[in-house]
Coordinates of N, CA and C and ligand atoms in Angstrom, one line a residue:
X1 N 5.6 -92.6 122.4 CA 4.8 -92.8 123.7 C 4.0 -91.6 124.0
X2 N 4.5 -90.4 123.7 CA 3.8 -89.2 124.1 C 2.8 -88.7 123.1
X3 N 2.6 -89.4 122.0 CA 1.7 -89.0 121.0 C 0.3 -88.9 121.6
X4 N -0.3 -87.7 121.5 CA -1.7 -87.6 121.9 C -1.9 -87.5 123.4
X5 N -0.9 -87.5 124.2 CA -1.1 -87.3 125.7 C -0.1 -86.2 126.1
X6 N -0.5 -85.5 127.2 CA 0.4 -84.5 127.8 C 1.5 -85.2 128.5
X7 N 2.7 -84.5 128.8 CA 3.7 -85.1 129.7 C 3.2 -85.6 131.0
X8 N 2.2 -84.8 131.6 CA 1.6 -85.1 132.9 C 0.9 -86.5 132.8
X9 N 0.1 -86.6 131.7 CA -0.6 -87.9 131.5 C 0.3 -89.1 131.3
X10 N 1.4 -88.8 130.5 CA 2.3 -89.9 130.3 C 3.0 -90.3 131.6
X11 N 3.4 -89.3 132.4 CA 3.9 -89.7 133.7 C 2.9 -90.3 134.6
X12 N 1.6 -89.9 134.5 CA 0.6 -90.5 135.3 C 0.4 -91.9 135.0
X13 N 0.5 -92.3 133.7 CA 0.4 -93.7 133.3 C 1.5 -94.5 134.0
X14 N 2.7 -94.0 134.1 CA 3.8 -94.7 134.7 C 3.5 -94.8 136.2
X15 N 3.0 -93.8 136.8 CA 2.7 -93.9 138.3 C 1.5 -94.9 138.5
X16 N 0.6 -95.0 137.6 CA -0.5 -96.0 137.7 C 0.1 -97.4 137.6
X17 N 1.0 -97.6 136.7 CA 1.7 -98.9 136.5 C 2.5 -99.2 137.8
X18 N 3.1 -98.1 138.4 CA 3.9 -98.4 139.6 C 3.0 -98.8 140.7
X19 N 1.8 -98.3 140.8 CA 0.9 -98.7 141.9 C 0.7 -100.2 141.8
X20 N 0.6 -100.8 140.6 CA 0.4 -102.2 140.5 C 1.7 -103.0 141.0
X21 N 2.8 -102.4 140.6 CA 4.1 -103.1 141.1 C 4.2 -103.0 142.6
X22 N 3.8 -101.9 143.2 CA 3.8 -101.8 144.6 C 2.9 -102.8 145.3
X23 N 1.7 -103.0 144.7 CA 0.8 -104.0 145.3 C 1.4 -105.4 145.2
X24 N 2.1 -105.7 144.1 CA 2.7 -107.0 143.9 C 3.8 -107.1 145.0
X25 N 4.5 -106.1 145.2 CA 5.6 -106.1 146.3 C 5.0 -106.4 147.7
X26 N 3.8 -105.8 147.9 CA 3.1 -106.0 149.2 C 2.8 -107.5 149.4
X27 N 2.2 -108.1 148.3 CA 1.9 -109.5 148.4 C 3.1 -110.4 148.5
X28 N 4.2 -109.9 147.9 CA 5.5 -110.7 147.9 C 6.0 -110.7 149.3
X29 N 6.1 -109.5 150.0 CA 6.6 -109.4 151.3 C 5.7 -110.2 152.3
X30 N 4.4 -110.1 152.1 CA 3.5 -110.8 153.1 C 3.8 -112.3 153.0
X31 N 4.0 -112.8 151.8 CA 4.3 -114.2 151.6 C 5.6 -114.6 152.1
X32 N 6.6 -113.7 151.9 CA 8.0 -113.9 152.4 C 8.0 -114.0 153.9
X33 N 7.2 -113.1 154.6 CA 7.2 -113.1 156.0 C 6.7 -114.5 156.5
X34 N 5.6 -115.0 155.9 CA 5.0 -116.3 156.3 C 6.0 -117.4 156.0
X35 N 6.7 -117.3 154.9 CA 7.7 -118.4 154.6 C 8.9 -118.3 155.5
X36 N 9.3 -117.1 155.9 CA 10.4 -116.9 156.8 C 10.1 -117.6 158.2
X37 N 8.8 -117.3 158.6 CA 8.3 -117.9 159.8 C 8.4 -119.5 159.7
X38 N 8.1 -120.0 158.6 CA 8.1 -121.4 158.3 C 9.5 -122.1 158.4
X39 N 10.5 -121.3 158.2 CA 11.9 -121.9 158.2 C 12.6 -121.4 159.5
X40 N 11.9 -120.8 160.4 CA 12.4 -120.4 161.7 C 13.4 -119.2 161.7
X41 N 13.1 -118.3 160.8 CA 14.0 -117.1 160.7 C 13.8 -116.2 161.9
X42 N 14.8 -115.4 162.3 CA 14.7 -114.5 163.5 C 13.4 -113.7 163.4
X43 N 12.8 -113.6 164.6 CA 11.5 -112.9 164.7 C 11.6 -111.4 164.2
X44 N 12.7 -110.8 164.5 CA 12.8 -109.4 164.1 C 12.8 -109.2 162.6
X45 N 13.4 -110.2 161.9 CA 13.4 -110.1 160.4 C 12.0 -110.4 159.8
X46 N 11.3 -111.3 160.5 CA 9.9 -111.6 160.0 C 9.1 -110.4 160.2
X47 N 9.3 -109.7 161.3 CA 8.5 -108.4 161.5 C 8.9 -107.4 160.5
X48 N 10.1 -107.3 160.1 CA 10.5 -106.4 159.0 C 9.8 -106.7 157.7
X49 N 9.7 -108.0 157.4 CA 9.0 -108.4 156.2 C 7.5 -108.0 156.2
X50 N 6.9 -108.2 157.4 CA 5.5 -107.9 157.6 C 5.3 -106.4 157.4
X51 N 6.2 -105.6 158.1 CA 6.1 -104.2 158.0 C 6.4 -103.7 156.5
X52 N 7.3 -104.3 155.8 CA 7.5 -104.0 154.4 C 6.3 -104.1 153.6
X53 N 5.5 -105.2 153.9 CA 4.3 -105.4 153.1 C 3.3 -104.3 153.3
X54 N 3.2 -103.8 154.6 CA 2.3 -102.6 154.8 C 2.9 -101.4 154.1
X55 N 4.2 -101.2 154.2 CA 4.8 -100.0 153.5 C 4.4 -100.1 152.0
X56 N 4.5 -101.2 151.4 CA 4.2 -101.3 150.0 C 2.8 -101.0 149.6
X57 N 1.9 -101.4 150.5 CA 0.5 -101.0 150.3 C 0.4 -99.5 150.3
X58 N 1.1 -98.8 151.2 CA 1.1 -97.4 151.3 C 1.7 -96.8 150.0
X59 N 2.8 -97.3 149.6 CA 3.4 -96.8 148.3 C 2.4 -96.9 147.2
X60 N 1.6 -98.0 147.1 CA 0.6 -98.2 146.1 C -0.4 -97.1 146.1
X61 N -0.9 -96.8 147.4 CA -1.9 -95.7 147.5 C -1.3 -94.4 147.1
X62 N -0.1 -94.1 147.4 CA 0.6 -92.8 147.0 C 0.7 -92.7 145.5
X63 N 1.1 -93.9 144.9 CA 1.3 -93.9 143.4 C 0.0 -93.6 142.7
X64 N -1.1 -94.3 143.2 CA -2.4 -94.1 142.6 C -2.8 -92.6 142.8
X65 N -2.6 -92.0 143.9 CA -3.0 -90.6 144.2 C -2.2 -89.7 143.2
X66 N -0.9 -90.0 143.1 CA -0.1 -89.1 142.1 C -0.6 -89.3 140.7
X67 N -0.9 -90.5 140.3 CA -1.4 -90.7 138.9 C -2.6 -89.9 138.7
X68 N -3.5 -89.9 139.7 CA -4.7 -89.1 139.6 C -4.5 -87.6 139.5
X69 N -3.5 -87.1 140.3 CA -3.2 -85.7 140.2 C -2.6 -85.4 138.9
X70 N -2.0 -86.3 138.2 CA -1.4 -86.1 136.9 C -2.4 -86.4 135.8
X71 N -3.7 -86.7 136.2 CA -4.7 -86.8 135.2 C -5.0 -88.2 134.7
X72 N -4.5 -89.2 135.5 CA -4.8 -90.6 135.1 C -5.4 -91.4 136.2
X73 N -6.6 -91.9 135.9 CA -7.3 -92.8 136.9 C -7.0 -94.2 136.4
X74 N -6.3 -94.9 137.2 CA -5.9 -96.3 136.9 C -7.1 -97.2 137.1
X75 N -7.0 -98.5 136.6 CA -8.1 -99.4 136.9 C -8.2 -99.8 138.4
X76 N -9.3 -100.2 138.8 CA -9.5 -100.6 140.2 C -8.5 -101.6 140.6
X77 N -7.9 -101.5 141.8 CA -6.9 -102.5 142.2 C -7.5 -103.9 142.2
X78 N -6.7 -104.8 141.7 CA -7.1 -106.2 141.7 C -6.0 -107.0 142.5
X79 N -6.4 -108.2 142.9 CA -5.4 -109.0 143.7 C -4.2 -109.4 142.8
X80 N -3.0 -109.2 143.3 CA -1.9 -109.6 142.5 C -1.2 -110.8 143.2
X81 N -1.0 -111.8 142.4 CA -0.3 -113.0 142.9 C 1.2 -112.9 142.7
X82 N 2.0 -112.9 143.7 CA 3.5 -112.8 143.5 C 4.0 -114.0 142.8
X83 N 5.0 -113.8 141.9 CA 5.6 -114.9 141.2 C 6.5 -115.7 142.1
X84 N 6.7 -117.0 141.7 CA 7.7 -117.8 142.4 C 9.1 -117.5 141.8
X85 N 10.1 -117.3 142.6 CA 11.4 -117.0 142.2 C 12.1 -118.3 141.8
X86 N 12.0 -119.4 142.6 CA 12.6 -120.7 142.2 C 11.5 -121.7 142.5
X87 N 11.7 -122.9 141.9 CA 10.8 -124.0 142.2 C 11.6 -125.3 142.4
X88 N 10.9 -126.2 143.1 CA 11.6 -127.5 143.3 C 12.8 -127.5 144.2
X89 N 12.8 -126.6 145.2 CA 13.9 -126.6 146.1 C 13.4 -126.6 147.5
X90 N 14.2 -127.0 148.5 CA 13.7 -127.0 149.9 C 13.3 -125.6 150.3
X91 N 12.4 -125.5 151.3 CA 11.9 -124.3 151.8 C 12.9 -123.2 152.2
X92 N 14.0 -123.7 152.8 CA 15.0 -122.7 153.3 C 15.7 -122.1 152.1
X93 N 15.9 -122.9 151.1 CA 16.6 -122.3 149.9 C 15.6 -121.4 149.1
X94 N 14.4 -121.7 149.2 CA 13.4 -120.8 148.5 C 13.4 -119.5 149.2
X95 N 13.4 -119.5 150.5 CA 13.4 -118.2 151.3 C 14.7 -117.4 151.0
X96 N 15.8 -118.1 150.9 CA 17.1 -117.5 150.6 C 17.0 -116.8 149.2
X97 N 16.5 -117.5 148.2 CA 16.4 -116.9 146.9 C 15.4 -115.8 146.9
X98 N 14.3 -115.9 147.6 CA 13.3 -114.8 147.6 C 13.9 -113.6 148.3
X99 N 14.6 -113.8 149.4 CA 15.2 -112.6 150.1 C 16.2 -111.9 149.1
X100 N 17.0 -112.8 148.4 CA 18.0 -112.2 147.5 C 17.3 -111.4 146.3
X101 N 16.2 -112.0 145.8 CA 15.6 -111.4 144.6 C 14.8 -110.2 145.0
X102 N 13.9 -110.4 146.0 CA 13.0 -109.3 146.3 C 13.6 -108.2 147.1
X103 N 14.5 -108.6 148.0 CA 15.0 -107.6 148.9 C 16.4 -107.1 148.4
X104 N 17.4 -108.0 148.4 CA 18.7 -107.5 148.0 C 18.8 -106.9 146.6
X105 N 18.2 -107.6 145.6 CA 18.3 -107.1 144.3 C 17.3 -106.0 144.0
X106 N 16.0 -106.3 144.1 CA 14.9 -105.4 143.6 C 14.9 -104.1 144.5
X107 N 15.0 -104.3 145.8 CA 15.0 -103.1 146.6 C 16.3 -102.2 146.5
X108 N 17.4 -102.9 146.3 CA 18.6 -102.1 146.0 C 18.5 -101.3 144.7
X109 N 18.0 -102.0 143.7 CA 17.8 -101.3 142.4 C 16.8 -100.1 142.6
X110 N 15.8 -100.3 143.4 CA 14.8 -99.3 143.6 C 15.4 -98.1 144.4
X111 N 16.2 -98.4 145.3 CA 16.8 -97.4 146.1 C 17.7 -96.5 145.3
X112 N 18.5 -97.1 144.4 CA 19.4 -96.2 143.5 C 18.5 -95.5 142.5
X113 N 17.4 -96.1 142.0 CA 16.6 -95.4 141.1 C 15.8 -94.2 141.7
X114 N 15.4 -94.5 143.0 CA 14.6 -93.4 143.6 C 15.5 -92.2 143.9
X115 N 16.8 -92.5 144.3 CA 17.7 -91.4 144.5 C 17.9 -90.5 143.2
X116 N 18.0 -91.2 142.1 CA 18.1 -90.5 140.8 C 16.8 -89.7 140.5
X117 N 15.6 -90.4 140.8 CA 14.3 -89.7 140.5 C 14.2 -88.5 141.4
X118 N 14.5 -88.6 142.7 CA 14.4 -87.5 143.6 C 15.2 -86.3 143.2
X119 N 16.4 -86.7 142.7 CA 17.4 -85.6 142.3 C 16.8 -84.8 141.2
X120 N 16.0 -85.5 140.3 CA 15.5 -84.8 139.1 C 14.1 -84.2 139.2
X121 N 13.4 -84.7 140.2 CA 12.0 -84.3 140.3 C 11.8 -82.8 140.5
X122 N 10.9 -82.2 139.8 CA 10.7 -80.7 139.9 C 9.4 -80.4 140.5
X123 N 8.5 -81.3 140.6 CA 7.2 -81.1 141.2 C 7.2 -81.4 142.7
X124 N 6.7 -80.6 143.6 CA 6.8 -80.8 145.0 C 6.1 -82.1 145.4
X125 N 4.9 -82.3 144.9 CA 4.2 -83.5 145.3 C 4.9 -84.8 144.9
X126 N 5.5 -84.8 143.7 CA 6.3 -85.9 143.2 C 7.5 -86.2 144.1
X127 N 8.2 -85.1 144.4 CA 9.4 -85.2 145.3 C 9.1 -85.7 146.6
X128 N 7.9 -85.3 147.2 CA 7.5 -85.7 148.5 C 7.3 -87.2 148.6
X129 N 6.6 -87.7 147.6 CA 6.4 -89.2 147.5 C 7.7 -89.9 147.3
X130 N 8.5 -89.5 146.4 CA 9.8 -90.2 146.2 C 10.6 -90.2 147.5
X131 N 10.6 -89.1 148.2 CA 11.4 -89.0 149.5 C 10.9 -90.1 150.5
X132 N 9.6 -90.2 150.7 CA 9.0 -91.1 151.6 C 9.3 -92.6 151.2
X133 N 9.1 -92.8 149.9 CA 9.2 -94.2 149.4 C 10.7 -94.6 149.6
X134 N 11.6 -93.7 149.2 CA 13.0 -94.0 149.3 C 13.4 -94.5 150.7
X135 N 12.9 -93.8 151.7 CA 13.2 -94.1 153.1 C 12.8 -95.5 153.4
X136 N 11.6 -95.9 153.0 CA 11.2 -97.3 153.2 C 12.0 -98.3 152.4
X137 N 12.4 -98.0 151.2 CA 13.0 -99.0 150.3 C 14.4 -99.3 150.9
X138 N 15.1 -98.3 151.5 CA 16.4 -98.6 152.1 C 16.2 -99.7 153.2
X139 N 15.2 -99.6 154.0 CA 14.9 -100.6 155.1 C 14.6 -101.9 154.4
X140 N 13.8 -101.9 153.3 CA 13.4 -103.2 152.7 C 14.7 -103.9 152.1
X141 N 15.7 -103.2 151.6 CA 16.9 -103.8 151.1 C 17.7 -104.4 152.3
X142 N 17.7 -103.7 153.4 CA 18.5 -104.1 154.5 C 18.0 -105.5 155.1
X143 N 16.7 -105.7 155.0 CA 16.1 -106.9 155.4 C 16.8 -108.1 154.8
X144 N 17.0 -108.1 153.4 CA 17.6 -109.2 152.7 C 19.0 -109.4 153.1
X145 N 19.8 -108.3 153.2 CA 21.2 -108.4 153.5 C 21.3 -109.0 155.0
X146 N 20.4 -108.5 155.9 CA 20.4 -109.0 157.2 C 20.1 -110.5 157.3
X147 N 19.1 -110.9 156.5 CA 18.8 -112.4 156.5 C 20.0 -113.2 156.0
X148 N 20.5 -112.7 154.9 CA 21.7 -113.5 154.3 C 22.8 -113.6 155.3
X149 N 23.0 -112.6 156.1 CA 24.1 -112.7 157.0 C 23.8 -113.6 158.2
X150 N 22.6 -114.0 158.4 CA 22.3 -115.0 159.4 C 22.5 -116.5 158.9
X151 N 22.6 -116.6 157.6 CA 22.8 -118.0 157.1 C 24.2 -118.4 157.0
X152 N 24.6 -119.5 157.7 CA 26.0 -119.9 157.6 C 26.2 -121.3 156.9
X153 N 25.2 -121.6 156.1 CA 25.3 -122.8 155.3 C 26.0 -122.5 154.0
X154 N 27.3 -122.9 153.9 CA 28.1 -122.6 152.8 C 27.6 -123.2 151.5
X155 N 27.0 -124.4 151.6 CA 26.5 -125.0 150.3 C 25.3 -124.3 149.8
X156 N 24.4 -123.8 150.8 CA 23.3 -123.0 150.3 C 23.7 -121.7 149.7
X157 N 24.8 -121.1 150.2 CA 25.2 -119.8 149.6 C 25.9 -120.1 148.3
X158 N 26.6 -121.2 148.1 CA 27.2 -121.5 146.8 C 26.0 -121.7 145.8
X159 N 25.0 -122.4 146.3 CA 23.8 -122.6 145.4 C 23.2 -121.2 145.0
X160 N 23.0 -120.4 146.0 CA 22.5 -119.0 145.7 C 23.3 -118.3 144.7
X161 N 24.7 -118.4 144.8 CA 25.6 -117.8 143.9 C 25.3 -118.2 142.4
X162 N 25.0 -119.5 142.3 CA 24.7 -120.0 140.9 C 23.4 -119.5 140.4
X163 N 22.5 -119.2 141.3 CA 21.1 -118.7 140.9 C 21.1 -117.2 140.6
X164 N 22.2 -116.5 141.1 CA 22.2 -115.0 140.9 C 22.0 -114.5 139.5
X165 N 22.6 -115.1 138.5 CA 22.4 -114.5 137.1 C 20.9 -114.5 136.8
X166 N 20.2 -115.7 137.1 CA 18.7 -115.7 136.8 C 17.9 -114.8 137.6
X167 N 18.4 -114.6 138.9 CA 17.6 -113.7 139.8 C 17.8 -112.3 139.3
X168 N 19.0 -111.9 138.9 CA 19.1 -110.5 138.4 C 18.4 -110.3 137.0
X169 N 18.5 -111.4 136.2 CA 17.8 -111.3 134.9 C 16.3 -111.0 135.1
X170 N 15.8 -111.6 136.2 CA 14.4 -111.4 136.5 C 14.0 -110.0 136.9
X171 N 15.0 -109.2 137.2 CA 14.7 -107.8 137.6 C 14.9 -106.9 136.4
X172 N 15.3 -107.4 135.3 CA 15.7 -106.6 134.1 C 14.7 -106.8 133.0
X173 N 14.2 -105.8 132.3 CA 13.3 -106.0 131.2 C 14.1 -105.8 129.9
X174 N 13.6 -106.4 128.8 CA 14.2 -106.3 127.5 C 14.3 -104.8 127.1
X175 N 13.2 -104.1 127.5 CA 13.2 -102.7 127.1 C 14.4 -101.9 127.7
X176 N 14.8 -102.3 128.9 CA 15.9 -101.6 129.5 C 17.2 -101.8 128.7
X177 N 17.3 -103.0 128.1 CA 18.6 -103.3 127.4 C 18.5 -103.0 126.0
X178 N 17.4 -102.5 125.5 CA 17.2 -102.2 124.1 C 18.1 -101.1 123.6
X179 N 18.5 -101.2 122.4 CA 19.3 -100.1 121.8 C 18.5 -99.3 120.8
X180 N 17.2 -99.6 120.7 CA 16.3 -98.8 119.9 C 16.3 -97.3 120.5
X181 N 16.3 -96.3 119.6 CA 16.3 -95.0 120.1 C 15.0 -94.7 120.9
X182 N 15.1 -93.9 122.0 CA 13.9 -93.6 122.8 C 13.3 -92.3 122.4
X183 N 12.0 -92.2 122.5 CA 11.4 -90.9 122.2 C 12.0 -89.8 123.1
X184 N 12.5 -88.8 122.4 CA 13.3 -87.7 123.1 C 12.4 -87.0 124.2
X185 N 11.1 -87.1 123.9 CA 10.2 -86.4 124.9 C 10.2 -87.1 126.3
X186 N 10.7 -88.3 126.3 CA 10.7 -89.0 127.6 C 11.6 -88.3 128.6
X187 N 12.6 -87.6 128.1 CA 13.5 -86.9 129.0 C 12.8 -85.8 129.8
X188 N 11.7 -85.3 129.1 CA 10.9 -84.2 129.8 C 10.1 -84.7 131.0
X189 N 10.0 -86.1 131.1 CA 9.2 -86.6 132.2 C 10.0 -86.8 133.5
X190 N 11.3 -86.6 133.4 CA 12.2 -86.9 134.5 C 11.8 -86.0 135.7
X191 N 11.3 -84.8 135.4 CA 10.9 -83.9 136.5 C 9.6 -84.4 137.2
X192 N 8.9 -85.4 136.6 CA 7.7 -85.9 137.1 C 7.9 -87.3 137.7
X193 N 9.1 -87.7 138.0 CA 9.4 -89.0 138.6 C 9.5 -90.2 137.7
X194 N 9.8 -89.9 136.4 CA 9.9 -91.0 135.4 C 11.3 -90.8 134.8
X195 N 12.1 -91.9 134.9 CA 13.5 -91.8 134.3 C 13.5 -92.2 132.9
X196 N 14.3 -91.6 132.1 CA 14.5 -92.0 130.7 C 15.2 -93.4 130.7
X197 N 15.2 -94.1 129.6 CA 15.9 -95.4 129.6 C 17.3 -95.3 129.8
X198 N 18.0 -94.2 129.3 CA 19.4 -94.0 129.5 C 19.7 -93.9 131.0
X199 N 18.9 -93.1 131.7 CA 19.1 -93.0 133.1 C 18.9 -94.3 133.8
X200 N 17.8 -95.0 133.4 CA 17.5 -96.2 134.1 C 18.6 -97.2 133.9
X201 N 19.2 -97.2 132.7 CA 20.3 -98.2 132.5 C 21.5 -97.8 133.4
X202 N 21.8 -96.5 133.4 CA 22.9 -96.1 134.3 C 22.7 -96.5 135.7
X203 N 21.4 -96.3 136.2 CA 21.0 -96.7 137.5 C 21.2 -98.2 137.8
X204 N 20.8 -99.0 136.8 CA 21.0 -100.5 136.9 C 22.4 -100.8 137.0
X205 N 23.3 -100.3 136.2 CA 24.7 -100.6 136.2 C 25.3 -100.2 137.5
X206 N 25.0 -99.0 138.0 CA 25.6 -98.5 139.2 C 25.1 -99.3 140.4
X207 N 23.9 -99.7 140.4 CA 23.4 -100.5 141.5 C 24.0 -101.9 141.5
X208 N 24.1 -102.5 140.3 CA 24.7 -103.8 140.2 C 26.2 -103.8 140.6
X209 N 26.9 -102.8 140.1 CA 28.4 -102.7 140.3 C 28.7 -102.3 141.8
X210 N 28.0 -101.3 142.3 CA 28.4 -100.7 143.5 C 27.6 -101.2 144.8
X211 N 26.5 -101.8 144.6 CA 25.7 -102.2 145.7 C 25.4 -103.8 145.7
X212 N 24.9 -104.3 144.6 CA 24.4 -105.6 144.6 C 25.5 -106.7 144.6
X213 N 26.4 -106.6 143.7 CA 27.5 -107.5 143.6 C 28.4 -107.4 144.9
X214 N 28.8 -106.2 145.3 CA 29.6 -106.2 146.5 C 28.9 -106.6 147.8
X215 N 27.5 -106.4 147.8 CA 26.7 -106.9 148.9 C 26.7 -108.4 149.0
X216 N 26.5 -109.1 147.9 CA 26.6 -110.5 148.0 C 28.0 -111.0 148.4
X217 N 29.0 -110.4 147.8 CA 30.4 -110.7 148.2 C 30.5 -110.6 149.8
X218 N 30.0 -109.5 150.3 CA 30.2 -109.3 151.8 C 29.4 -110.3 152.6
X219 N 28.4 -110.9 152.0 CA 27.6 -111.9 152.7 C 28.1 -113.3 152.5
X220 N 29.2 -113.5 151.7 CA 29.8 -114.8 151.4 C 29.0 -115.6 150.4
X221 N 28.3 -114.9 149.5 CA 27.6 -115.5 148.4 C 28.5 -115.3 147.2
X222 N 29.0 -116.4 146.5 CA 29.9 -116.3 145.4 C 29.2 -115.5 144.2
X223 N 29.9 -114.5 143.7 CA 29.4 -113.7 142.6 C 30.0 -113.9 141.3
X224 N 30.8 -115.0 141.2 CA 31.5 -115.3 139.9 C 30.5 -115.4 138.7
X225 N 29.5 -116.2 138.9 CA 28.5 -116.4 137.8 C 27.8 -115.1 137.4
X226 N 27.5 -114.3 138.5 CA 26.8 -113.0 138.2 C 27.8 -112.1 137.4
X227 N 29.0 -112.1 137.9 CA 30.0 -111.2 137.2 C 30.3 -111.6 135.8
X228 N 30.2 -112.9 135.6 CA 30.4 -113.4 134.2 C 29.2 -113.0 133.3
X229 N 28.0 -113.2 133.9 CA 26.8 -112.9 133.1 C 26.7 -111.4 132.7
X230 N 27.1 -110.5 133.6 CA 27.1 -109.1 133.4 C 28.5 -108.5 133.2
X231 N 29.4 -109.3 132.6 CA 30.8 -108.9 132.5 C 30.9 -107.5 131.8
X232 N 30.0 -107.2 130.9 CA 30.2 -105.9 130.2 C 30.1 -104.7 131.1
X233 N 29.5 -104.9 132.3 CA 29.3 -103.8 133.2 C 30.0 -103.9 134.6
X234 N 30.4 -105.2 134.9 CA 31.0 -105.4 136.2 C 32.5 -105.5 136.1
Ligands
FE2_301 FE1 7.7 -99.8 147.3
FE2_302 FE1 10.1 -101.9 148.9

């Protein structure tokens, strides 16, 4: 991956890619807020979703700026359409699954990853961005757990429990699970806010084992199927 580019440029490419992911998250939270309103979710939680969307726009701008400082000018931002987490279910279940996927799973993973990145970052501007983003992501994860704790429909929670393996699979890439050796130079990028695959996998396992599975347990969402799917780590 580092052939022909400096470590700064390689890290810059990752930050440019991250800007796109942040824009997608912004669109996702905006849609989630509207859908939460549609199912009569508490106003304070709808507001949190709307605020999260604005936070993600800000993260995208910071990621783009860092990419540029590292020597990479990304493509002009384009509209990103958020994916559908589930299809063919009533609106309240769709909101439940989206809160679980976007907030409980993705933002919890992101929080644990950002902690690891901040710990390793050696450049002041990279550390500053990681610090600010981390603060927001903690709030974004809380939104999902808070919404789940307002739901007292046991059948809906049992359904969500059965969806959890697919929801967590959706947050994992094949690359993360690959056993192919990674370019040793990737380790050099950790000071610039990019984690090696070994670190990212350790982050994933820690988040799943220590935050995500116990979080769903605490909200009364059965985690048997999730624990079976990821038995080698849970
Ligand atoms: Fe973000
Ligand atoms: Fe977020």
